[in-house]
Tab-separated table of C-alpha atoms and ligand atoms in Angstrom:
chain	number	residue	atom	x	y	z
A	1	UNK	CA	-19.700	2.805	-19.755
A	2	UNK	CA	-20.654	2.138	-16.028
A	3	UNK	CA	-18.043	0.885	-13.811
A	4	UNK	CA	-18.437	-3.117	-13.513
A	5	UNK	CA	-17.690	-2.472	-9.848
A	6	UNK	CA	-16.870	0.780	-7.710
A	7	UNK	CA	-14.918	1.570	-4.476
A	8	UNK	CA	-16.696	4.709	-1.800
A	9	UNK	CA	-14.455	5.248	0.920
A	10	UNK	CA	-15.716	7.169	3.499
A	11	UNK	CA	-12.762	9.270	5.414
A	12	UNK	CA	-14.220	12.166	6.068
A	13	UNK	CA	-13.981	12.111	9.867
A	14	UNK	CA	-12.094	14.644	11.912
A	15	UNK	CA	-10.374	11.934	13.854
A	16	UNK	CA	-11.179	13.376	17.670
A	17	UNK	CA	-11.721	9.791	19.465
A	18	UNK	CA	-8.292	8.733	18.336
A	19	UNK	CA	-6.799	11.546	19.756
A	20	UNK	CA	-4.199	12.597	17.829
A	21	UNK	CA	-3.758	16.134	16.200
A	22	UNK	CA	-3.736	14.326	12.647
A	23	UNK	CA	-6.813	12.365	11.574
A	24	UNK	CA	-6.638	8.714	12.289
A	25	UNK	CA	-7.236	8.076	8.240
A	26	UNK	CA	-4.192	10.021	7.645
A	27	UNK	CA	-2.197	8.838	10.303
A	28	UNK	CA	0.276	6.155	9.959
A	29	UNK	CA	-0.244	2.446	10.441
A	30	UNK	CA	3.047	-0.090	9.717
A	31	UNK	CA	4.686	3.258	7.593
A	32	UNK	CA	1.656	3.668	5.715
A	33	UNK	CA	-1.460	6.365	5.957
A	34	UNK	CA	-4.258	4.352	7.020
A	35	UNK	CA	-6.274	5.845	3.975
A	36	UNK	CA	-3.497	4.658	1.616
A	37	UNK	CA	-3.831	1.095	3.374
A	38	UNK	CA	-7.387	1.256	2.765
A	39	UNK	CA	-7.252	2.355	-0.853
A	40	UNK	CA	-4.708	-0.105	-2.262
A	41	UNK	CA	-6.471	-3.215	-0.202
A	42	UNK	CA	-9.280	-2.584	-3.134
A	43	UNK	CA	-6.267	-3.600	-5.886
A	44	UNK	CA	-7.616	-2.340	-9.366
A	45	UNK	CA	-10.717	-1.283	-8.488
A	46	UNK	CA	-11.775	2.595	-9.144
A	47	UNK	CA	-12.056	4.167	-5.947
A	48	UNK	CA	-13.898	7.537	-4.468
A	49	UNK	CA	-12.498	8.832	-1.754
A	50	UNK	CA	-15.015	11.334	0.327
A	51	UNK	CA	-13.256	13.525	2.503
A	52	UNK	CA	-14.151	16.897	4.833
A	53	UNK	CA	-13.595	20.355	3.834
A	54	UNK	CA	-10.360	21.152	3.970
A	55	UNK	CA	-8.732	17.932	3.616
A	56	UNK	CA	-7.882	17.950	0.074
A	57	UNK	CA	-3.721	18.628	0.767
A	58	UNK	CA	-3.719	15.970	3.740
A	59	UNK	CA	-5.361	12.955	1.527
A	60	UNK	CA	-3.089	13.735	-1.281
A	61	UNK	CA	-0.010	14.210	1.050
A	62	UNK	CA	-1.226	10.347	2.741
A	63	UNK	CA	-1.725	8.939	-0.958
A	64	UNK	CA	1.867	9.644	-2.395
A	65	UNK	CA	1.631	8.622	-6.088
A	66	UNK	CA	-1.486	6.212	-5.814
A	67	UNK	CA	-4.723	7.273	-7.754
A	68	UNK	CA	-7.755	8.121	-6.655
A	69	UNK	CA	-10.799	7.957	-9.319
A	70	UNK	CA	-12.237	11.041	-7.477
A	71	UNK	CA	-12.099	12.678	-4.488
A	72	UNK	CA	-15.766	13.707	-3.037
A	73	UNK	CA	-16.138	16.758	-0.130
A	74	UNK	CA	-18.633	14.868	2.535
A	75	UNK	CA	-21.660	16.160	3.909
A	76	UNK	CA	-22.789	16.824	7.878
A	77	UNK	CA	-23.554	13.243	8.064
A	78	UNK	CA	-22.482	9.689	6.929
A	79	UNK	CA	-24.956	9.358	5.238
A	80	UNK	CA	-24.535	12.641	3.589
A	81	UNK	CA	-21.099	11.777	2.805
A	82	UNK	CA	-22.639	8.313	1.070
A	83	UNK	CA	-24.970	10.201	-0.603
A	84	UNK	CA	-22.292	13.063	-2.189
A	85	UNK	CA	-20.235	9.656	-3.145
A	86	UNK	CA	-22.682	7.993	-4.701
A	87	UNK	CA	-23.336	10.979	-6.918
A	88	UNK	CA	-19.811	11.546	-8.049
A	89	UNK	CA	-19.456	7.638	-8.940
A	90	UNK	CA	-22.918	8.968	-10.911
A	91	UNK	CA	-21.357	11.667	-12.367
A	92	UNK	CA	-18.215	9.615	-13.393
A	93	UNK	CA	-20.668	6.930	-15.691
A	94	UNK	CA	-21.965	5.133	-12.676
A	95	UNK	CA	-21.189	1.609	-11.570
A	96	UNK	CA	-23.173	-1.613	-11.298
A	97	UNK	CA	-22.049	-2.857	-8.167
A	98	UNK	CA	-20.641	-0.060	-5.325
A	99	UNK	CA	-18.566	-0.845	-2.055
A	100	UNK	CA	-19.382	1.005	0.669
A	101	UNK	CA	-16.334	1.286	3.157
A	102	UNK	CA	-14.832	3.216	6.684
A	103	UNK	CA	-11.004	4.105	5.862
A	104	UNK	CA	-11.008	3.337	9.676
A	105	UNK	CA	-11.052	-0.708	8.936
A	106	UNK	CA	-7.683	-0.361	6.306
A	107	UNK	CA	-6.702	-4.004	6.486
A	108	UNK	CA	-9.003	-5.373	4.368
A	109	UNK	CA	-8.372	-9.534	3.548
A	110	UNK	CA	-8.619	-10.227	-0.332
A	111	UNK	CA	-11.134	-13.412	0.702
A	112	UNK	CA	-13.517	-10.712	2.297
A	113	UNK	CA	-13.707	-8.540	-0.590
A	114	UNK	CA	-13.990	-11.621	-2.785
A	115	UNK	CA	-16.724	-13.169	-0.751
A	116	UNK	CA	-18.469	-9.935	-0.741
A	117	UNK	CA	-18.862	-9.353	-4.428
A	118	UNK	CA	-19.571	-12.905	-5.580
A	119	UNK	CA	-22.556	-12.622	-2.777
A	120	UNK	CA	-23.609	-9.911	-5.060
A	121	UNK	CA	-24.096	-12.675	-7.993
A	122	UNK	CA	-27.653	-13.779	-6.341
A	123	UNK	CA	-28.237	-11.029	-3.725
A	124	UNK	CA	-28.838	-7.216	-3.562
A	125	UNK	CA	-26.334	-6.389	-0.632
A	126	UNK	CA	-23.885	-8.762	1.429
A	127	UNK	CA	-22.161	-6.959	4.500
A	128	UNK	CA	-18.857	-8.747	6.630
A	129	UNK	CA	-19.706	-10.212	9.805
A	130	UNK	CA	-18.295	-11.786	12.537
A	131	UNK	CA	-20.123	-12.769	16.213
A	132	UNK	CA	-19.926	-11.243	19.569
A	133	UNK	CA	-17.524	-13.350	21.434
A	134	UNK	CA	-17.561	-11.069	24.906
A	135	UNK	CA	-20.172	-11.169	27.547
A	136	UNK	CA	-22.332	-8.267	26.806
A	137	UNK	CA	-24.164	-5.800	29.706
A	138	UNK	CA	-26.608	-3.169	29.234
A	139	UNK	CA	-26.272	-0.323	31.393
A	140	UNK	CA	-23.823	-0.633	34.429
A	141	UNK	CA	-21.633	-3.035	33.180
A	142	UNK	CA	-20.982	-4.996	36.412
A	143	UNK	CA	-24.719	-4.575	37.979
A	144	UNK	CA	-26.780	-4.245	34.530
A	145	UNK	CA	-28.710	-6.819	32.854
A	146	UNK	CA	-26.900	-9.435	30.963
A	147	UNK	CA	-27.373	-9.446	27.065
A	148	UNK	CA	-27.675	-12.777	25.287
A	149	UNK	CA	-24.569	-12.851	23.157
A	150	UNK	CA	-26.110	-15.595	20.724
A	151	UNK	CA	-27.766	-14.602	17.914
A	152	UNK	CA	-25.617	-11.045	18.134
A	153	UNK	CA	-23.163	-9.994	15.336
A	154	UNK	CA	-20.606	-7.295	14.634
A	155	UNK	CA	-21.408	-5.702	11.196
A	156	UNK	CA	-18.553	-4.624	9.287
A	157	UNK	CA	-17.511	-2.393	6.281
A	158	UNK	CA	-17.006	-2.533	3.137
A	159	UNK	CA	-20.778	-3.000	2.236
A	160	UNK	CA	-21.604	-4.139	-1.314
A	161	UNK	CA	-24.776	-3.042	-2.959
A	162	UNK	CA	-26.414	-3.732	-6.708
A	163	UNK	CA	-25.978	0.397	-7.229
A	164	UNK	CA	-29.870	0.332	-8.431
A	165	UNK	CA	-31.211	-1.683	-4.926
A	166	UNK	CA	-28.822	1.136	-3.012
A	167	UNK	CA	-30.261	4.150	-4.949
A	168	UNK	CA	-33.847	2.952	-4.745
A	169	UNK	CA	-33.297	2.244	-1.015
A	170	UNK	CA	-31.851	5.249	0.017
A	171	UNK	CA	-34.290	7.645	-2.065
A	172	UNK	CA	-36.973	5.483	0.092
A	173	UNK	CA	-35.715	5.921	3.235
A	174	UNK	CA	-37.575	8.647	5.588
A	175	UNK	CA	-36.102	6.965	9.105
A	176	UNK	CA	-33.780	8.708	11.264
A	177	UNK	CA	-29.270	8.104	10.178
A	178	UNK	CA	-29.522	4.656	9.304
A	179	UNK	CA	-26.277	3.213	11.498
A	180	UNK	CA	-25.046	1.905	8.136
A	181	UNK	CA	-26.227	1.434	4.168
A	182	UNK	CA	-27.043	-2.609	4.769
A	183	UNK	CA	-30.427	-1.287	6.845
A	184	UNK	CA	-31.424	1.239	4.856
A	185	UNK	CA	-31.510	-1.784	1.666
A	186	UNK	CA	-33.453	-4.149	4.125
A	187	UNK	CA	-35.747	-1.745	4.956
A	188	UNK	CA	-36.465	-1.279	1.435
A	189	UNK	CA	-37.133	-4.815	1.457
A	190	UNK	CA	-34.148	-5.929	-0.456
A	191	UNK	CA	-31.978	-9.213	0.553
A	192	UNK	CA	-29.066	-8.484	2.374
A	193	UNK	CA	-26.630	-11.702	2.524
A	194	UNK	CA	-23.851	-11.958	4.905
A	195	UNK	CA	-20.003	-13.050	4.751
A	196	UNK	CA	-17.709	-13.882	7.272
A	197	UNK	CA	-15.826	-11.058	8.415
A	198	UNK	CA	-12.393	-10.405	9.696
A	199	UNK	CA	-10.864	-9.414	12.728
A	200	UNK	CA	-8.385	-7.367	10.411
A	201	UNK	CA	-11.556	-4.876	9.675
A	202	UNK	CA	-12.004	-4.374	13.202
A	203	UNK	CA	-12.761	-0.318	13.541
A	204	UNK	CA	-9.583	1.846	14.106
A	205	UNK	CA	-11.353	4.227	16.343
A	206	UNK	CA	-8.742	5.192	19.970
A	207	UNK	CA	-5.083	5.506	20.102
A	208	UNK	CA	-4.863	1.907	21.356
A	209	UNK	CA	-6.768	0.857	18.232
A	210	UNK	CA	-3.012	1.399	16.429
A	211	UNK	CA	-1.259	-1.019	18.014
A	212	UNK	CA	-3.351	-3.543	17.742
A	213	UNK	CA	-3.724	-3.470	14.148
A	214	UNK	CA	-0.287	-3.214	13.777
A	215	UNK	CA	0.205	-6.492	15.843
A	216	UNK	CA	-2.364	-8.178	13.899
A	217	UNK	CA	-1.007	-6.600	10.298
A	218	UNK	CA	2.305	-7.953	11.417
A	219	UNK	CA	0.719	-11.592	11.666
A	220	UNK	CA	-0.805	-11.684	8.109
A	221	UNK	CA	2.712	-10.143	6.670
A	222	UNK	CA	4.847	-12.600	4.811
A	223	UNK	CA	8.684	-12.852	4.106
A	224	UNK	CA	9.811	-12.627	0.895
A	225	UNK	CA	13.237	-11.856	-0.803
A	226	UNK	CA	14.974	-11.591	-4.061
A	227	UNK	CA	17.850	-11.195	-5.810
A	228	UNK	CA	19.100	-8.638	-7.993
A	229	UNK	CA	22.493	-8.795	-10.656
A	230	UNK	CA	24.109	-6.114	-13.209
A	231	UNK	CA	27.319	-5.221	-15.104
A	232	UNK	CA	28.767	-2.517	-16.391
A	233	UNK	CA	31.517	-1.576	-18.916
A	234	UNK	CA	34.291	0.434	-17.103
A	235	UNK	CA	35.354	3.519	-19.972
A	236	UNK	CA	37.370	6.033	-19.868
A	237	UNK	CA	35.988	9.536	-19.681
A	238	UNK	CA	33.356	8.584	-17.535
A	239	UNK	CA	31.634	9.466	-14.115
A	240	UNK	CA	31.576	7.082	-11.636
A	241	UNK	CA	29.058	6.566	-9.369
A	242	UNK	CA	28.566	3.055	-7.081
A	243	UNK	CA	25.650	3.098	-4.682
A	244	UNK	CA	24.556	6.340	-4.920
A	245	UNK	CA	27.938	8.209	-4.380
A	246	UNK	CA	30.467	10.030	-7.145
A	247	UNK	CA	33.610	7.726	-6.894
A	248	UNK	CA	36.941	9.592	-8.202
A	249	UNK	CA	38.966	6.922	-10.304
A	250	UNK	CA	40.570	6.566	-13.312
A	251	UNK	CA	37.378	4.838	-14.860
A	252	UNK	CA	33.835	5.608	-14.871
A	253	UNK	CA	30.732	3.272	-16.145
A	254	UNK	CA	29.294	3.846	-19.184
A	255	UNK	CA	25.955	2.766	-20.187
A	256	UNK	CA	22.338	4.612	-20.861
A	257	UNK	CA	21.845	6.228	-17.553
A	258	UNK	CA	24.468	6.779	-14.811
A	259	UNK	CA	25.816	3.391	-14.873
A	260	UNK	CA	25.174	2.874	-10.946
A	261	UNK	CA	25.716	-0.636	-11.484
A	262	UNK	CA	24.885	-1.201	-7.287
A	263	UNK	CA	21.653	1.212	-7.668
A	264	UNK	CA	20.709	-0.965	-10.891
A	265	UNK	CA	20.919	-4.440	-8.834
A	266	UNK	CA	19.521	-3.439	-5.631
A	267	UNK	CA	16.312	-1.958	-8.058
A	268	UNK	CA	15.830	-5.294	-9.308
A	269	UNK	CA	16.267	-7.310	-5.919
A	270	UNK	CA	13.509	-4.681	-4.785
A	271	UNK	CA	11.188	-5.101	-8.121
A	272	UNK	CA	11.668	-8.724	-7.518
A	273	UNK	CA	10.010	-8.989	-4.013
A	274	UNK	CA	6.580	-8.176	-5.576
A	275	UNK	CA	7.376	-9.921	-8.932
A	276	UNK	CA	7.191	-6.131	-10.946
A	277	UNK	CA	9.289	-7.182	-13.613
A	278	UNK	CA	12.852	-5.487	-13.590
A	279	UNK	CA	14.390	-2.278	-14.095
A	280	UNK	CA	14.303	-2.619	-17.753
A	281	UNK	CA	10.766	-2.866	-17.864
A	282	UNK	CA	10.014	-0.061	-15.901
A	283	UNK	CA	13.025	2.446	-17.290
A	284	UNK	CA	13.400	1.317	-21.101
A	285	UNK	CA	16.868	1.674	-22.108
A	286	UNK	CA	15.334	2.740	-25.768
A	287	UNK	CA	13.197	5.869	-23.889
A	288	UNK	CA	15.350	8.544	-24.244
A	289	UNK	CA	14.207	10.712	-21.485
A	290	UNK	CA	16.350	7.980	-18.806
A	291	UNK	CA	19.427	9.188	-20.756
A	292	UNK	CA	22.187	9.893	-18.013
A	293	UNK	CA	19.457	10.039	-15.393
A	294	UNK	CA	20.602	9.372	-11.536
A	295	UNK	CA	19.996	6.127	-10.870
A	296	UNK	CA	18.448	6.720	-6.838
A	297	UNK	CA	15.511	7.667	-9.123
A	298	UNK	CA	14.394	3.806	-10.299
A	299	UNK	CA	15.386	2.512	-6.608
A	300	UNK	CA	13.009	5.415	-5.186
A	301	UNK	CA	10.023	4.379	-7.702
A	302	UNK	CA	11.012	-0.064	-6.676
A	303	UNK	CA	10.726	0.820	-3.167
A	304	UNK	CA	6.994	3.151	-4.083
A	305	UNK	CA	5.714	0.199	-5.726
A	306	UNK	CA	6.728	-2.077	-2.456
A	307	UNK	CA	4.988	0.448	-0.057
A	308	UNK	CA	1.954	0.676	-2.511
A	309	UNK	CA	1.524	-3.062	-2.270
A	310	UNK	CA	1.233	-2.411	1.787
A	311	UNK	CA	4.784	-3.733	2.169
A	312	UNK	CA	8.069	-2.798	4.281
A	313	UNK	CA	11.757	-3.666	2.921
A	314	UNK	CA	13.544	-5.188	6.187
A	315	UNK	CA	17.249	-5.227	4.601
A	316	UNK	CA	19.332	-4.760	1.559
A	317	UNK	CA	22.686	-6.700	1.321
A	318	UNK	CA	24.727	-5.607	-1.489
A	319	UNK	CA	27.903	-6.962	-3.048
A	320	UNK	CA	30.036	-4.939	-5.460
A	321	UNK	CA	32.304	-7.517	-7.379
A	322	UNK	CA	35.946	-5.143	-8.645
A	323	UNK	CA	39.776	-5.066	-8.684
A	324	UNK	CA	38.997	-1.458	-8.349
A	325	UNK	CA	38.140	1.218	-6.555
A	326	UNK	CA	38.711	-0.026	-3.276
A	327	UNK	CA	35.011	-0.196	-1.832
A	328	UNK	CA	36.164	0.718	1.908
A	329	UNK	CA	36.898	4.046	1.745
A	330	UNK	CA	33.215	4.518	0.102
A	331	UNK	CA	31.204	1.626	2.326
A	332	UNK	CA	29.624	4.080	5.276
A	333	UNK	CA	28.653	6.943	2.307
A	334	UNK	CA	26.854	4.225	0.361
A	335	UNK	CA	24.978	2.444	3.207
A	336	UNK	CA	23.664	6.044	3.971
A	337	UNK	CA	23.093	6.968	0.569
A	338	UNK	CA	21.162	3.857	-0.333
A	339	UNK	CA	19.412	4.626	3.390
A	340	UNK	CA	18.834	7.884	2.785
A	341	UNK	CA	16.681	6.682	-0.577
A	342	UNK	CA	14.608	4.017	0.863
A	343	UNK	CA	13.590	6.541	4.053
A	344	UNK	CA	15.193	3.449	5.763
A	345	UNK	CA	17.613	3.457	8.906
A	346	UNK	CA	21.532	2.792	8.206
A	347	UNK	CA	20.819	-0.516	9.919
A	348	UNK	CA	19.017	-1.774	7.109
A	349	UNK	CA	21.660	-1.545	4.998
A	350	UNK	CA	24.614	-3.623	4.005
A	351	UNK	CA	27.650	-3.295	1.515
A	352	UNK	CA	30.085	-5.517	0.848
A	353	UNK	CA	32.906	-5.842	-1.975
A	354	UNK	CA	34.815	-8.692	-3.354
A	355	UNK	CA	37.513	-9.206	-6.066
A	356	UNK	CA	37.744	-11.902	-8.644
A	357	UNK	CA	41.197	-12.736	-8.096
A	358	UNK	CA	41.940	-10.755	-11.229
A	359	UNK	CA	39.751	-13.414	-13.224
A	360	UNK	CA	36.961	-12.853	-15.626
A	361	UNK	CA	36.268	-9.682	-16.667
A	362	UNK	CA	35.986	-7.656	-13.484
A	363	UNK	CA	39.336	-9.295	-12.834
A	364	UNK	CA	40.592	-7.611	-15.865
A	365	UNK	CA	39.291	-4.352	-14.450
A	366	UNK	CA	37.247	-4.109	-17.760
A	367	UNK	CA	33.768	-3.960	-15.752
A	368	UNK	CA	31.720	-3.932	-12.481
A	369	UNK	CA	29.394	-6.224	-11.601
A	370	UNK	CA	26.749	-6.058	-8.232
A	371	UNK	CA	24.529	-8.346	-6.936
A	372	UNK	CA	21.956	-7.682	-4.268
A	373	UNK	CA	19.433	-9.506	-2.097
A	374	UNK	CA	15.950	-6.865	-0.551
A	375	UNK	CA	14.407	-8.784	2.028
A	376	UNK	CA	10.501	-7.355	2.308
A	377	UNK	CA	7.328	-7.942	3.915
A	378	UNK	CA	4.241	-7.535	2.028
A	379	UNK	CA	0.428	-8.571	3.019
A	380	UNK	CA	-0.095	-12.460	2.843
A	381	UNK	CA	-3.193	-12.610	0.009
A	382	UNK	CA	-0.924	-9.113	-1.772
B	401	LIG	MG1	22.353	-1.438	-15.288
């Protein structure tokens, strides 16, 4: 069965303009590989990822643990590298519809992508653009003749293409390397539609390019937090571990895993921002292969699925709710525990403890409750 609709991402570039040692696609933009940006801003769609000799180990080490549908070696040319990815989509069952896309634009708005393959519904192609807004000079740019700005566009990536008008085209094409795939379909005589484009897909192409997008990613990033709660039993004969550190006391937690009842609740707060359920869902008390397991483990995957969705946590505030052990002693190891976890700075971090008054049942010293609030951002249309 063909693919309804298929990602090519070009990042095959060697990265020299930008400067850097490290390819711009695999260097990092807000925390996150520019090629991992650009991968994820496609959601659920499969995507092909063409990359240069050689760079095999670098686009895995920039993924982490999001999938690829295939990874494509690129040619001597763009349109080589198109032309490699558009047979391994082949190979793969093919696709009806194909976008055609730069990892150097990785902020990609949902409504482009949207726009882009509706468009597709009456048209052959539809390309993002947006118009020139600067004066324009050819030549000496002070002396040189004026260009007429009106009537002038910036084309953008991703391209979409009916796969059959973009096959037929490029097997016609005999001119010289087309600048992108949207001429080589209009020269075939296919219709080409346009879409308003963003200035989010602006190129990444110098060092300067960086902070820009970074400013403008930090513009279309929202706020968002949520809470997180859990109890556990206190038992005899039992480890104890609270935020990531072994606690010696008289008592220990019992329950399926470790029992890290402050792990457990700031894993939830963290699933919560992007509205993944809880830890339950993801860890299933009744699979027995999270028997005793260390609890950092579920925070580490909350916080993978944050940073998948393009997202940064800003803070954690925990509260551990017990007669006993006296939190204090413990407070600095588990800030930098739960730091050292989330690759975040101490700063980010906050515990705090508070007793019942010997009410209830933590009062009674028969269990340990936590509640935590993650503060995040994530991408406004995430
Ligand atoms: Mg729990």
């Amino acid at each position: 069965m063909p693919y309804p609709t298929a990602v090519l991402i070009v990042a095959a570039g060697r990265g020299e303009r930008a400067g850097g040692a490290v390819p711009k696609q695999f260097s990092l933009l807000g925390g996150v590989a520019v090629i991992a940006r650009a991968v994820a801003a496609f959601g659920d769609l499969p995507v092909f990822v063409v990359v240069a000799e050689g760079q095999h180990a670098a686009l895995a080490a920039a993924l982490g643990a999001r999938a690829v549908s295939g990874v494509v070696i690129g040619g001597a040319t763009r349109q080589e590298s198109v032309r490699n990815g558009l047979a391994a989509i082949g190979e793969a069952g093919g696709a009806d519809k194909v976008l055609v896309h730069d990892a150097a634009r990785p902020l990609l708005p949902r409504a482009v992508l949207d726009n882009l393959i509706a468009a597709l519904d009456t048209r052959d192609g539809a390309v993002p653009v947006l118009p020139v807004a600067d004066s324009l000079a050819r030549g000496d740019a002070l002396m040189g003749e004026t260009v007429d700005r009106a009537g002038l566009w910036r084309v953008q990536t991703p391209q979409a293409f009916r796969m059959d008008a973009l096959m037929t085209s490029l097997s016609r094409w005999t001119g010289e390397a087309a600048t992108d795939e949207a001429q080589v379909v209009r020269a075939a005589g296919y219709s080409v539609a346009t879409v308003s484009g963003d200035m989010m897909l602006d190129k990444i192409t110098h060092p300067q390019d960086f902070a820009r997008a970074e400013a403008l990613l930090a513009t279309r990033m929202v706020s968002r937090s949520a809470s997180g709660y859990d109890v556990h039993r206190l038992a005899e004969d039992e480890e104890l571990w609270l935020g990531g550190v072994k606690i010696e006391h008289t008592h220990g937690l019992s329950g399926h895993s470790d029992a890290d009842v402050a792990l457990h609740a700031i894993t939830d707060a963290v699933l919560g921002t992007i509205g993944a359920g809880d830890i339950g869902s993801h860890f299933p008390p009744s699979d027995a292969q999270w028997r005793g397991a260390a609890s950092h483990r579920f925070l580490a995957h909350a916080a993978e699925l944050v940073v998948a969705k393009g997202g940064i946590i800003d803070f954690i505030d925990l509260t551990l709710i017990c007669e006993a052990p006296k939190i204090g002693p413990h407070r600095e190891a588990m800030r930098a525990r739960i730091a050292e976890i989330l690759h975040l700075p101490v700063s980010r971090i906050s515990v705090k403890a508070t007793t019942t008054e010997r009410l209830g049942f933590t009062g009674r010293g028969e269990g340990i409750a936590a509640q935590a609030v993650a503060t995040v951002r994530v991408p406004e249309d995430m």
